[in-house]
Coordinates of C-alpha atoms and ligand atoms in Angstrom, one line a residue:
X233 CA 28.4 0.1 -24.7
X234 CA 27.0 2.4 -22.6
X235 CA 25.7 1.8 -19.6
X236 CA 22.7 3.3 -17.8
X237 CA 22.3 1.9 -13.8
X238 CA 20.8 3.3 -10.6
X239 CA 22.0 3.5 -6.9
X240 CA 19.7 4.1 -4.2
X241 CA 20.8 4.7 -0.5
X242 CA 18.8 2.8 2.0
X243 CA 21.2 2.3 4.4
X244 CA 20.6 4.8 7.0
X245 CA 18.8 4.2 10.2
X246 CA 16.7 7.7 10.3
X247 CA 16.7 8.3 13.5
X248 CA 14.0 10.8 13.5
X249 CA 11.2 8.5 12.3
X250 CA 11.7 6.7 16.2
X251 CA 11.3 3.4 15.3
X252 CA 11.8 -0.2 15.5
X253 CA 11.6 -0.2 11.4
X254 CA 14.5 0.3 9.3
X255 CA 13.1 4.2 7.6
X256 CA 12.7 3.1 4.0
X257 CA 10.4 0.5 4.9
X258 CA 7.5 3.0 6.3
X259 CA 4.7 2.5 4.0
X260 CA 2.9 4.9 1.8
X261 CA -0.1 3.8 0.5
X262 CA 1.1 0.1 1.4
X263 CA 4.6 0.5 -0.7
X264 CA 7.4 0.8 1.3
X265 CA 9.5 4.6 0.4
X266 CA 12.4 3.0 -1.1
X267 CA 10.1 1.3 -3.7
X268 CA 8.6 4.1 -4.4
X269 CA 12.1 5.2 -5.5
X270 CA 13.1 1.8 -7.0
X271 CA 9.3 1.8 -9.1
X272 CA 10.3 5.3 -10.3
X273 CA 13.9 4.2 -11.6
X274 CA 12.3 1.1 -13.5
X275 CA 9.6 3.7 -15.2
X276 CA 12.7 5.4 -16.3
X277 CA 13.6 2.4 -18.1
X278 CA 16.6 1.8 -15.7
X279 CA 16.9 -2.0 -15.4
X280 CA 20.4 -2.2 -13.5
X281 CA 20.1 -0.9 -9.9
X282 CA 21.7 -1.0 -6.8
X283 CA 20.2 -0.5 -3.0
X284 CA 23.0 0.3 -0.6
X285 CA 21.7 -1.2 2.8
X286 CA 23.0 -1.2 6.2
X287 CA 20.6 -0.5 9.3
X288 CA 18.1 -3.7 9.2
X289 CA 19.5 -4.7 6.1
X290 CA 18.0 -8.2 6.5
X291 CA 14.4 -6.3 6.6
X292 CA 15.0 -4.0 3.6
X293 CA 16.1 -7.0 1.1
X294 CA 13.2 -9.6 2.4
X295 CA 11.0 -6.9 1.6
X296 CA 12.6 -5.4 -1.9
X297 CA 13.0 -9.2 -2.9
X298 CA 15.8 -10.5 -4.8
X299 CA 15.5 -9.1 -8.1
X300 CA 17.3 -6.5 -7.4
X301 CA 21.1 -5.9 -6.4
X302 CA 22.6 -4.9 -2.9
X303 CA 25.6 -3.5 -1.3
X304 CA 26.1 -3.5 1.8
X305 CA 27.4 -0.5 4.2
X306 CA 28.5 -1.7 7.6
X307 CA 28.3 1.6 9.2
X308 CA 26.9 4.7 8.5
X309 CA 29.5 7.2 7.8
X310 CA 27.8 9.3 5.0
X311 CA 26.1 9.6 1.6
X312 CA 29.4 9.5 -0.4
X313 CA 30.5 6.5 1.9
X314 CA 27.2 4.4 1.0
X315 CA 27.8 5.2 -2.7
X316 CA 31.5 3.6 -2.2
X317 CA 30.0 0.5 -1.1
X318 CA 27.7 0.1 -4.5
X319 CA 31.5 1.0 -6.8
X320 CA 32.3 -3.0 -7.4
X321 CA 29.0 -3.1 -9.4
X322 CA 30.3 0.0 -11.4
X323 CA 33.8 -1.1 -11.3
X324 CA 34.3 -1.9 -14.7
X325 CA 31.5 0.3 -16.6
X326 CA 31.3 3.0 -18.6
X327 CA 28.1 4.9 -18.8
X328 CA 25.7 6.8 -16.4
X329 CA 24.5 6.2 -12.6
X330 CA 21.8 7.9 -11.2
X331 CA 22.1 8.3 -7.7
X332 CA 18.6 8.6 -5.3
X333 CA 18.1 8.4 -2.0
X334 CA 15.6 5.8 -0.5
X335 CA 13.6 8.7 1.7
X336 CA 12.8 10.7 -1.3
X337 CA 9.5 9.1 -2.4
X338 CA 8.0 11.4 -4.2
X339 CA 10.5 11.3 -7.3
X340 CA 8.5 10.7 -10.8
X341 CA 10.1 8.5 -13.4
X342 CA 10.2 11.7 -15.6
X343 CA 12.1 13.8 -13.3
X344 CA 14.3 11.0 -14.2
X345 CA 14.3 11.0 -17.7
X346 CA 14.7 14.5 -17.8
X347 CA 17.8 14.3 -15.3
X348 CA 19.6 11.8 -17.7
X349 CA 17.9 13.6 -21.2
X350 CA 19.7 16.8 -19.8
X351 CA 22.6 15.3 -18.7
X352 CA 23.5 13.6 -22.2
X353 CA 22.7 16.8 -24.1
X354 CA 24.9 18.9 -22.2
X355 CA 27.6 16.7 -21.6
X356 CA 27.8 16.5 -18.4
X357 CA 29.7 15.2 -15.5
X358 CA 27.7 15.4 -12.8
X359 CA 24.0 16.9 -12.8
X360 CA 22.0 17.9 -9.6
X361 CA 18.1 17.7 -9.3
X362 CA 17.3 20.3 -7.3
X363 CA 14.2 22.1 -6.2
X364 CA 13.3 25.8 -4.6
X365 CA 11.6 25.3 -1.6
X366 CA 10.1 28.2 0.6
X367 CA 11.1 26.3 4.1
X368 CA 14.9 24.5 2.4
X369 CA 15.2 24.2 6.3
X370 CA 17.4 20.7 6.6
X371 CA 18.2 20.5 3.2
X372 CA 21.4 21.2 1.6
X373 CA 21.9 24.2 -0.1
X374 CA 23.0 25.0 -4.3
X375 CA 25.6 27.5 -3.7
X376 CA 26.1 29.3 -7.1
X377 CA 28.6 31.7 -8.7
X378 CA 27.6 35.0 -10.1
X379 CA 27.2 34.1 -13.6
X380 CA 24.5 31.5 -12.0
X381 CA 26.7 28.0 -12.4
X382 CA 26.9 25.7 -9.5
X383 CA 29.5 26.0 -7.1
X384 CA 28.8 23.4 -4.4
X385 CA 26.5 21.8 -2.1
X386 CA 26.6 23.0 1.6
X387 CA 24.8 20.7 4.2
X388 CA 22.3 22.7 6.3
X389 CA 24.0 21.8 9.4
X390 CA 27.5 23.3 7.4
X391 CA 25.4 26.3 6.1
X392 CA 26.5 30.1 7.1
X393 CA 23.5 32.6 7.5
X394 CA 23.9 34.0 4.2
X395 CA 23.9 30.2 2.7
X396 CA 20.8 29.2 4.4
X397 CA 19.2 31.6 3.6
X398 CA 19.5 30.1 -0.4
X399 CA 16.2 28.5 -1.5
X400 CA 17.6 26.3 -3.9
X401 CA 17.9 22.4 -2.5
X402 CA 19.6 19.8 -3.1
X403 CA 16.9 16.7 -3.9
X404 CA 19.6 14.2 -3.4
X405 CA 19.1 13.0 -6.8
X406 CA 22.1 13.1 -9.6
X407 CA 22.9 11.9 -12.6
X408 CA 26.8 10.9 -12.7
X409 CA 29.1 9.7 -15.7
X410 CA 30.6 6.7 -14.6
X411 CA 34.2 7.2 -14.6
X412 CA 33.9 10.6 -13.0
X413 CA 31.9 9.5 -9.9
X414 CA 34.5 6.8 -9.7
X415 CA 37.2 9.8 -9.4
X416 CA 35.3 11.8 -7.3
X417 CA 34.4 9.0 -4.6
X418 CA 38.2 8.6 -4.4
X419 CA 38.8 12.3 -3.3
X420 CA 36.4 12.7 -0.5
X421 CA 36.8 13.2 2.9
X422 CA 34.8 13.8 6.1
X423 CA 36.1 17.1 7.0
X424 CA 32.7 18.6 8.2
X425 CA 30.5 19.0 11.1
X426 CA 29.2 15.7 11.2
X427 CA 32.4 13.8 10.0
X428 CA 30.8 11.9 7.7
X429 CA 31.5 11.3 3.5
X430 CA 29.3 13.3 1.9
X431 CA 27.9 12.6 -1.5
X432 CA 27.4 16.4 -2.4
X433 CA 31.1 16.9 -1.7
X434 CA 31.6 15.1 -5.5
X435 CA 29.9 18.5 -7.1
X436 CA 32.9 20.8 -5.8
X437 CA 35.7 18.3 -6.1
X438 CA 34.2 17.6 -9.9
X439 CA 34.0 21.5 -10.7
X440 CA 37.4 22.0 -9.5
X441 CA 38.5 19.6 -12.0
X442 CA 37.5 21.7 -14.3
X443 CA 34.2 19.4 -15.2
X444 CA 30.5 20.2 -16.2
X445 CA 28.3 20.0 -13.6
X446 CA 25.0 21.8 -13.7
X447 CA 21.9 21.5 -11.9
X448 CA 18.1 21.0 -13.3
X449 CA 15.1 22.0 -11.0
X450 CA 12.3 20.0 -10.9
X451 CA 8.8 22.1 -11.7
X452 CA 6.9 20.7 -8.7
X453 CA 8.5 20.9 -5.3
X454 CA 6.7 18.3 -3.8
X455 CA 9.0 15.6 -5.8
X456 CA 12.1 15.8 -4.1
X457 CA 9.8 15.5 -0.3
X458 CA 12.6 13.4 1.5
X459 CA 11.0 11.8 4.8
X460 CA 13.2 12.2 7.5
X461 CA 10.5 11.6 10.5
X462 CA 6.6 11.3 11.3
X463 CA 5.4 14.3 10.0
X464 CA 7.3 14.6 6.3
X465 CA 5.7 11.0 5.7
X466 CA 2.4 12.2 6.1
X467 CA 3.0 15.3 4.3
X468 CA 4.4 12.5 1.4
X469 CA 1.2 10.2 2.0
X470 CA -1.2 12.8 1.3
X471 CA 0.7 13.8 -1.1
X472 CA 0.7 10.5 -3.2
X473 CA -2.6 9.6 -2.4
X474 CA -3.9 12.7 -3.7
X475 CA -1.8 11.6 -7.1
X476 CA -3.3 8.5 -7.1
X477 CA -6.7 9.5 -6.7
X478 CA -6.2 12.2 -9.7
X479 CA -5.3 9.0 -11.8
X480 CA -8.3 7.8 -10.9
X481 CA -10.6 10.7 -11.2
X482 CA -9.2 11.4 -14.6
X483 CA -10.0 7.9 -15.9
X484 CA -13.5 8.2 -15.0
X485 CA -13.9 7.3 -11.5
X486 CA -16.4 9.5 -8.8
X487 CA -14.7 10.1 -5.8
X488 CA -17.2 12.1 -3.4
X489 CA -14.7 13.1 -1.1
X490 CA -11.0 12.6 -1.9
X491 CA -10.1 14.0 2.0
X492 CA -11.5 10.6 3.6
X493 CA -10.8 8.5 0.0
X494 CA -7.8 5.8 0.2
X495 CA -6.5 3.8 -2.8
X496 CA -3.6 1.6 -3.5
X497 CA -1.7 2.5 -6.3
X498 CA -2.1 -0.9 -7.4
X499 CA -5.9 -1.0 -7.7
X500 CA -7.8 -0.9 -10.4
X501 CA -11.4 0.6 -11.1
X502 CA -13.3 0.7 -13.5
X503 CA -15.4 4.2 -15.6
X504 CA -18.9 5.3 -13.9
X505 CA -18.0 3.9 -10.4
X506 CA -18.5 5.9 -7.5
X507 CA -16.6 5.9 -4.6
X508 CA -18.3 7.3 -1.2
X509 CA -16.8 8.9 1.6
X510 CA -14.8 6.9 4.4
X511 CA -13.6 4.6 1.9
X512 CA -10.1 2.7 1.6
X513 CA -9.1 0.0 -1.3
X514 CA -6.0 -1.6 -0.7
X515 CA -3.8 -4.1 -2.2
X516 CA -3.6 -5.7 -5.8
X517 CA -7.9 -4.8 -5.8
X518 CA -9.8 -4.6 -9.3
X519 CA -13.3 -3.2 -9.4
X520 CA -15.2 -3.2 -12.1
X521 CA -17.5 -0.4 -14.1
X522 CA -20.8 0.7 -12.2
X523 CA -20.2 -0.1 -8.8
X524 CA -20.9 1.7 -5.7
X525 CA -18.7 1.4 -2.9
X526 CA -18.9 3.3 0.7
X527 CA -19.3 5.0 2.1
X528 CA -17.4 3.4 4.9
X529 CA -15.9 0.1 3.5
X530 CA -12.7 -1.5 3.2
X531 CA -11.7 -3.9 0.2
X532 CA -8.8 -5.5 0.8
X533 CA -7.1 -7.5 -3.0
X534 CA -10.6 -8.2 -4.1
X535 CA -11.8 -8.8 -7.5
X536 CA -14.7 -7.0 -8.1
X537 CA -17.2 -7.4 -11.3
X538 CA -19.3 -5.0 -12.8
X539 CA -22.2 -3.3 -11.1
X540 CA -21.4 -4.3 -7.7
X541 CA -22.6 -2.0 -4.1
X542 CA -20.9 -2.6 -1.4
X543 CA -22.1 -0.6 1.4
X544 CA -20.0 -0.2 5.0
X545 CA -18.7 -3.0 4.8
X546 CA -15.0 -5.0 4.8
X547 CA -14.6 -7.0 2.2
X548 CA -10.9 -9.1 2.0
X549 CA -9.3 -11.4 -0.9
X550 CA -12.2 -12.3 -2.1
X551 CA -14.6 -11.8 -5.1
X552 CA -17.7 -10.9 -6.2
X553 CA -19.5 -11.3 -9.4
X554 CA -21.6 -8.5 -11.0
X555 CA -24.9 -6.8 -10.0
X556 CA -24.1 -8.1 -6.0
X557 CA -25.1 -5.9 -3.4
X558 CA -22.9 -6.4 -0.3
X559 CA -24.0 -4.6 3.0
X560 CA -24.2 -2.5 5.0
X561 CA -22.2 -3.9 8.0
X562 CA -21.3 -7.4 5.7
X563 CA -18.2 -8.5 6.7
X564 CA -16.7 -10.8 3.7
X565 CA -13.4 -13.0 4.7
X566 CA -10.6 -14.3 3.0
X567 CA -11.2 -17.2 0.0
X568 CA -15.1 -16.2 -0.7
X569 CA -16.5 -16.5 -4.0
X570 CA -19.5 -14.7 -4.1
X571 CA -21.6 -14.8 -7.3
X572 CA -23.9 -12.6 -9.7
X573 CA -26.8 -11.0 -8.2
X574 CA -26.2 -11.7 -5.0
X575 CA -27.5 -10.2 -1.6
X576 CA -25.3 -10.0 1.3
X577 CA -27.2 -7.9 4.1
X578 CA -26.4 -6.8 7.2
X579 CA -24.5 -8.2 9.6
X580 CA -23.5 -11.3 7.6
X581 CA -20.4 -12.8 7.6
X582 CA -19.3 -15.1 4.8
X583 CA -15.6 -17.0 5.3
X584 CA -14.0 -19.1 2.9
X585 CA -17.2 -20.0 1.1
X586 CA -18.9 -19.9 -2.5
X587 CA -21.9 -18.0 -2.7
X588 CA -24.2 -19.1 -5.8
X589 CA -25.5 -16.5 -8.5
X590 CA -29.2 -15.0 -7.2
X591 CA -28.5 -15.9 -3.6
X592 CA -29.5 -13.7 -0.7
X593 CA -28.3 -14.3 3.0
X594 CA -30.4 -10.8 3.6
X595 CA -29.8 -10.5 7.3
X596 CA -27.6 -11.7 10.8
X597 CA -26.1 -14.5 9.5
X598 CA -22.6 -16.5 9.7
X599 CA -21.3 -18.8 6.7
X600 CA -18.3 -20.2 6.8
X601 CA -16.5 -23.1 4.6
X602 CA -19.5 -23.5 3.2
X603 CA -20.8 -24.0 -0.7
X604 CA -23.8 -22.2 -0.7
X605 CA -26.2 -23.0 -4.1
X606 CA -27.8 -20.7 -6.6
X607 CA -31.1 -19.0 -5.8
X608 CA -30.7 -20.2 -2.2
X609 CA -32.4 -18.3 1.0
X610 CA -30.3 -18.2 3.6
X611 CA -33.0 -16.5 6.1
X612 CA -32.6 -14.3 9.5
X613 CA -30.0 -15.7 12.1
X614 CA -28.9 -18.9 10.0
X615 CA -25.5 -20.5 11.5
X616 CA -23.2 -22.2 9.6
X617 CA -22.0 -24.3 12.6
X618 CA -18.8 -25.1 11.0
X619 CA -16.0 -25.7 14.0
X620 CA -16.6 -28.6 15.9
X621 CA -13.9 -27.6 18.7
X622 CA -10.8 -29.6 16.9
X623 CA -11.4 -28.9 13.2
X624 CA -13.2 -26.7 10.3
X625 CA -15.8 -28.9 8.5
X626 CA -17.8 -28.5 5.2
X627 CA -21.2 -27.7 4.6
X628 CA -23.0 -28.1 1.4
X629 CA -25.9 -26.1 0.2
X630 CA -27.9 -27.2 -2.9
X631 CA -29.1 -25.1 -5.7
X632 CA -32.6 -22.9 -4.8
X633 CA -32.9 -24.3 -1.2
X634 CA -34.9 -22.3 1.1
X635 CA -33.3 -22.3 5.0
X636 CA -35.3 -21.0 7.7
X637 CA -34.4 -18.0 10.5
X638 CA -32.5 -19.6 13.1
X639 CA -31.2 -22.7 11.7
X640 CA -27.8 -24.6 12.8
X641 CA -26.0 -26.1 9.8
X642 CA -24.1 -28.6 12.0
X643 CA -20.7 -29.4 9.6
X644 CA -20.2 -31.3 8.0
X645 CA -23.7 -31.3 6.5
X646 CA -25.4 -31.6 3.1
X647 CA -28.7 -30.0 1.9
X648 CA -29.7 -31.1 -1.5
X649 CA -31.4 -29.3 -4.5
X650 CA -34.5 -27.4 -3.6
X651 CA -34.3 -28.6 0.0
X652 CA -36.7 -26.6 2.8
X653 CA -35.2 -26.5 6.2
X654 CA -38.1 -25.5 9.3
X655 CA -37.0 -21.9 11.2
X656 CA -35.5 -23.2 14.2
X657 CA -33.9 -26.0 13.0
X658 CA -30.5 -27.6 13.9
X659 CA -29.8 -30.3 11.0
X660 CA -26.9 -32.9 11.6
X661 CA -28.0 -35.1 8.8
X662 CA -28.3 -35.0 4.8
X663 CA -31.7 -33.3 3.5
X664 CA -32.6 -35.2 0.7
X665 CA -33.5 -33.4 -2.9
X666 CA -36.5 -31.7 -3.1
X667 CA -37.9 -32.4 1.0
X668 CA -38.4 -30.7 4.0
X669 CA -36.5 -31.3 6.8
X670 CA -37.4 -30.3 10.6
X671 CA -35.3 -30.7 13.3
X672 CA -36.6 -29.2 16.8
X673 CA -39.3 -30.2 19.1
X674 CA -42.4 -29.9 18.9
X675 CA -44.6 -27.0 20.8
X676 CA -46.3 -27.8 23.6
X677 CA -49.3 -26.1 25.4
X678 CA -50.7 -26.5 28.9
X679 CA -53.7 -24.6 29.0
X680 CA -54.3 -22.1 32.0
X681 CA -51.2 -23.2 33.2
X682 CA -50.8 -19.5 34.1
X683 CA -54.4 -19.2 36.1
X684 CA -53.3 -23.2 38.5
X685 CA -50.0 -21.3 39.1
X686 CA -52.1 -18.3 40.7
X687 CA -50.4 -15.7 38.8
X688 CA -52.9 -14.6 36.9
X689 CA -53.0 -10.4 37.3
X690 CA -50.7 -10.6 40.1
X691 CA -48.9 -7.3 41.2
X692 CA -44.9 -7.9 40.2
X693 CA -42.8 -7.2 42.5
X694 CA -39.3 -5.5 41.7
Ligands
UD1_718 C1 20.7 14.5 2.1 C2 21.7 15.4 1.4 C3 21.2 16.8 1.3 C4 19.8 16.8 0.6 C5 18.9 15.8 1.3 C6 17.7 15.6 0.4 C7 24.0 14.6 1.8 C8 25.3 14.8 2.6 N1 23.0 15.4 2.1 O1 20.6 15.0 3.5 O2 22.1 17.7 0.6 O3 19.3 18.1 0.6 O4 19.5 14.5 1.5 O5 16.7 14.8 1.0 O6 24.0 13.7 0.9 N2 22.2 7.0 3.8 C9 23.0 5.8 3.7 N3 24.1 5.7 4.3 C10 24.6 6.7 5.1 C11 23.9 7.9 5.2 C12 22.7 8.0 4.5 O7 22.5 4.9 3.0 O8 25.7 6.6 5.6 C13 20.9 7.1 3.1 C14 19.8 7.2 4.0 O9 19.2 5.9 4.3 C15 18.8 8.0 3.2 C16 19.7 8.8 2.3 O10 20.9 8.2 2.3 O11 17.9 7.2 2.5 C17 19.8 10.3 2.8 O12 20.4 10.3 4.0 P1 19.9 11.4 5.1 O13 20.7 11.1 6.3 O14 18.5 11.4 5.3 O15 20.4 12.7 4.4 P2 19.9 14.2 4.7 O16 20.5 14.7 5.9 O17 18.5 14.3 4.5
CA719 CA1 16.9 12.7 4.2

C-alpha cells in the first residue's frame, strides 16, 4: 500500500534566535513553532510523522510528547543530513514523504494537500513549495530553465548576483516519492560554502536523473515565514494571531481592537460576545454567547458560561457560571467555581473557592479555600483568614448569610444558613443557623475626656 508520512526537521540550534531554548520551542500564541508544523501535517490527514531532533532534543520531545516519532541527529551537518537520520522509518516503504521544516510555522494544512494533490496528479518525484517574496533575502533561490522548469535550489549564502536577485524561494517544504528521496539522500554531498548536506541538493541530483520535479507556489507569502531569529517570530506572531482572530470575527465574535486583542488558538467563544481592547485569552479557554470581556483582562483555561462581564480583571483555571459580573480589578485564582449571577467587584480576590449562585463579594475583599453559599453578602474589606502560618484551612459559608465590612473569617470556620456576622468582627467559632454573631469589643466612651486632657482648641504644633 501506499504510504503517506511526514518529516519535520527540528534539530537545529538556530543560532540567531540567542537563546537558552532549543528554536522550535519559541512559542506563538502559546504553541511551540514546530507544532504549529506538526498540527498542520495532522490537518492534512498525515498520521505517520517523524521529528528529526538534535540541539536540546530532550526539550523538544518532553514538549511534542510521545505520540509522535523521533530521529535523532547528533550533529548538525545540514538539511539533507537530518532527513538521513529519519530514513530507518522509511526504510522499507513505498509511498510519499513530505518534508517541512520545524521554523516554518506559518504552513496551512492545505498548502499541504495541495502539495501532495499536485504531486500525485503529475507524477512526480520530487515537488517544491515555493513562494515569491519581494525581500527572498536568506532564502534559497528556484533557479529555473528557459522553458520555466526547475533547475535547482541555490542557498543564499551559494547565490551569484544574478541568482539572488530570483524572487522565487524555496519554503523548505517538499513532497518526495519514497524510493526516490531514498536515492537522492544517497548521492549528496557537502560540497558548498557552509559544508553541510543540503536537502535542496536532492532537486538537481533528481532532475539529472532524468525525474519530474516541479515546483507549486503557494498563493499567500506569508505561509512559508520560516523564523530564523527575534524579529521573523514576531512578524509570524502577528501574523497568526491576526488568523486566529479572523476565525473568530467570522464566527460572530466583536473584537474592538484586534491590534491589542490576544487569543489562543485553542479558545473558544461564543456569537454576540464582545471582546474590548487590552485583552488576552489564553490556553484551552471557552467563553460562552453574550459576554463582555475587557477591556484589560486576562483569562487564563477558564470556562466561561453565557452572559458573563469580566471587566480588567485576571481570571485563571477557573469558572464562571452565566449572567456573573467579575471586576474591574477582580483577581480570580486557580480552582474557583464561581456561580450564576454573581458579583465579583473590585479588588477581590477569590482562590480556590466556590462562590454560590446570587452572591456578591462587591468590594476589597480576599476569599480563599473557602465555600461561600448562595445569596450570601460578602461586604467591604471581609478576610478570609485562611493560613494559619503552617497550613491552608477551610471556611464554610452558608446559603444567604450576610457578613459585615471588615470581618476575619478565622479557618477553619463555619457560618450556617442565613447567619449575620457584626462589621468588625473576627469569628473563630461556628455561627449557628439563622443568629447573629459579634465578635469585637464593645465601644467605650469617656466623656470630655478631650476638655481634662486640656487639648481642647489647642494650636497643633508641626
Ligand atoms: C532552509 C533551506 C532554504 C529555504 C529555507 C526556508 C536548505 C539547505 N536550505 O534554509 O533553501 O529557503 O530553509 O526557510 O535546506 N535543521 C536540522 N538539522 C540540520 C540543519 C537544519 O534539523 O542539520 C532544521 C532546523 O532545525 C530548521 C530547519 O532544518 O528547523 C531549517 O534549517 P535552517 O538552518 O533554518 O535553514 P535555512 O538556512 O533557513
Ligand atoms: Ca530557517
Amino acid at each position: 500500500m501506499e504510504h503517506l508520512m511526514a518529516v519535520i526537521l527540528a534539530a537545529g540550534e538556530g543560532k540567531r534566535m540567542k537563546s537558552k531554548k532549543a528554536k522550535v520551542l519559541h512559542e506563538i500564541c502559546g504553541m511551540p513553532l514546530v507544532k504549529w508544523v506538526y498540527q498542520s501535517v495532522r490537518k492534512a490527514g498525515i498520521e505517520d510523522t517523524v521529528i528529526v531532533v538534535g540541539h536540546k532534543a530532550e526539550d523538544v520531545k518532553e514538549k511534542l510528547g510521545d505520540e509522535i516519532l523521533y530521529a535523532f541527529q547528533e550533529k548538525q551537518l545540514g538539511t539533507g543530513h537530518a532527513v538521513m537520520q529519519a530514513q530507518d522509518y522509511f526504510a522499507n516503504k513505498e509511498g510519499y514523504v513530505m518534508v517541512l521544516y520545524g521554523d516554518t510555522p506559518l504552513v496551512t494544512s492545505d498548502t499541504i494537500s495541495d502539495a501532495i494533490r499536485f504531486h500525485k496528479e503529475n507524477n512526480n518525484s520530487a515537488t517544491v513549495i515555493t513562494a515569491d517574496l519581494d525581500d527572498p533575502t536568506g532564502y534559497g533561490r528556484i533557479v529555473r530553465s528557459g522553458d520555466g522548469s526547475v533547475l535547482r535550489i541555490v542557498e543564499h549564502k551559494d547565490a551569484n548576483d544574478e541568482e539572488k536577485s530570483i524572487k522565487e524561494v524555496n519554503s523548505g517544504m517538499y513532497c518526495f516519492n519514497i524510493s526516490d528521496l531514498r536515492e537522492a539522500l544517497s548521492e549528496l554531498n557537502n560540497n558548498n560554502s557552509q559544508g553541510e548536506y543540503y536537502l535542496t541538493d536532492t532537486i538537481e541530483i533528481l532532475l539529472k536523473k532524468g525525474k519530474n520535479v516541479r515546483a507549486i507556489k503557494v498563493k499567500d507569502s506569508d505561509e512559508i515565514l520560516g523564523i530564523n531569529d527575534r524579529i521573523q517570530l514576531a512578524k509570524a506572531g502577528e501574523i497568526i494571531r491576526n488568523r486566529i482572530l479572523q476565525r473568530f470575527m467570522e464566527n460572530g465574535v466583536t473584537i474592538i481592537d484586534p491590534a491589542s486583542t490576544f487569543i489562543d488558538q485553542e479558545a473558544e467563544i461564543g456569537i454576540d460576545t464582545i471582546i474590548y481592547p487590552s485583552t488576552i485569552i489564553e490556553g484551552n479557554t471557552k467563553i460562552g454567547e453574550d459576554c463582555v470581556i475587557g477591556p484589560g483582562s486576562r483569562i487564563v483555561s477558564c470556562e466561561i458560561a453565557d452572559g458573563v462581564e469580566v471587566k480588567n480583571s485576571v481570571v485563571l483555571e477557573s469558572s464562571i457560571d452565566s449572567g456573573t459580573k467579575v471586576g474591574p480589578f477582580a483577581y480570580i485564582r486557580p480552582g474557583s467555581k464561581i456561580g450564576k449571577n454573581v458579583k465579583i467587584g473590585d479588588f477581590v480576590e477569590v482562590k480556590k473557592s466556590i462562590i454560590g449562585d446570587k452572591t456578591k463579594i462587591s468590594h476589597l475583599t480576599y476569599v480563599g479555600d473557602a465555600e461561600i453559599g448562595k445569596g450570601v453578602n460578602l461586604g467591604c474589606g471581609v478576610v478570609v483568614v485562611n493560613y494559619d502560618g503552617k497550613k491552608k484551612n477551610k471556611t464554610v459559608v452558608g446559603d444567604n448569610c450576610f457578613v459585615g465590612c471588615n470581618v476575619n473569617l478565622i479557618s477553619p470556620v463555619e457560618i450556617k444558613d442565613n447567619a449575620y456576622i457584626a462589621a468588625g468582627s473576627t469569628i473563630t467559632d461556628l455561627v449557628p443557623e439563622n443568629s447573629l454573631a459579634i465578635a469585637r469589643s464593645r465601644q467605650v466612651i469617656k466623656e470630655d475626656w478631650v476638655i481634662k486632657k486640656g487639648m481642647l482648641n489647642k494650636e497643633k504644633k508641626d
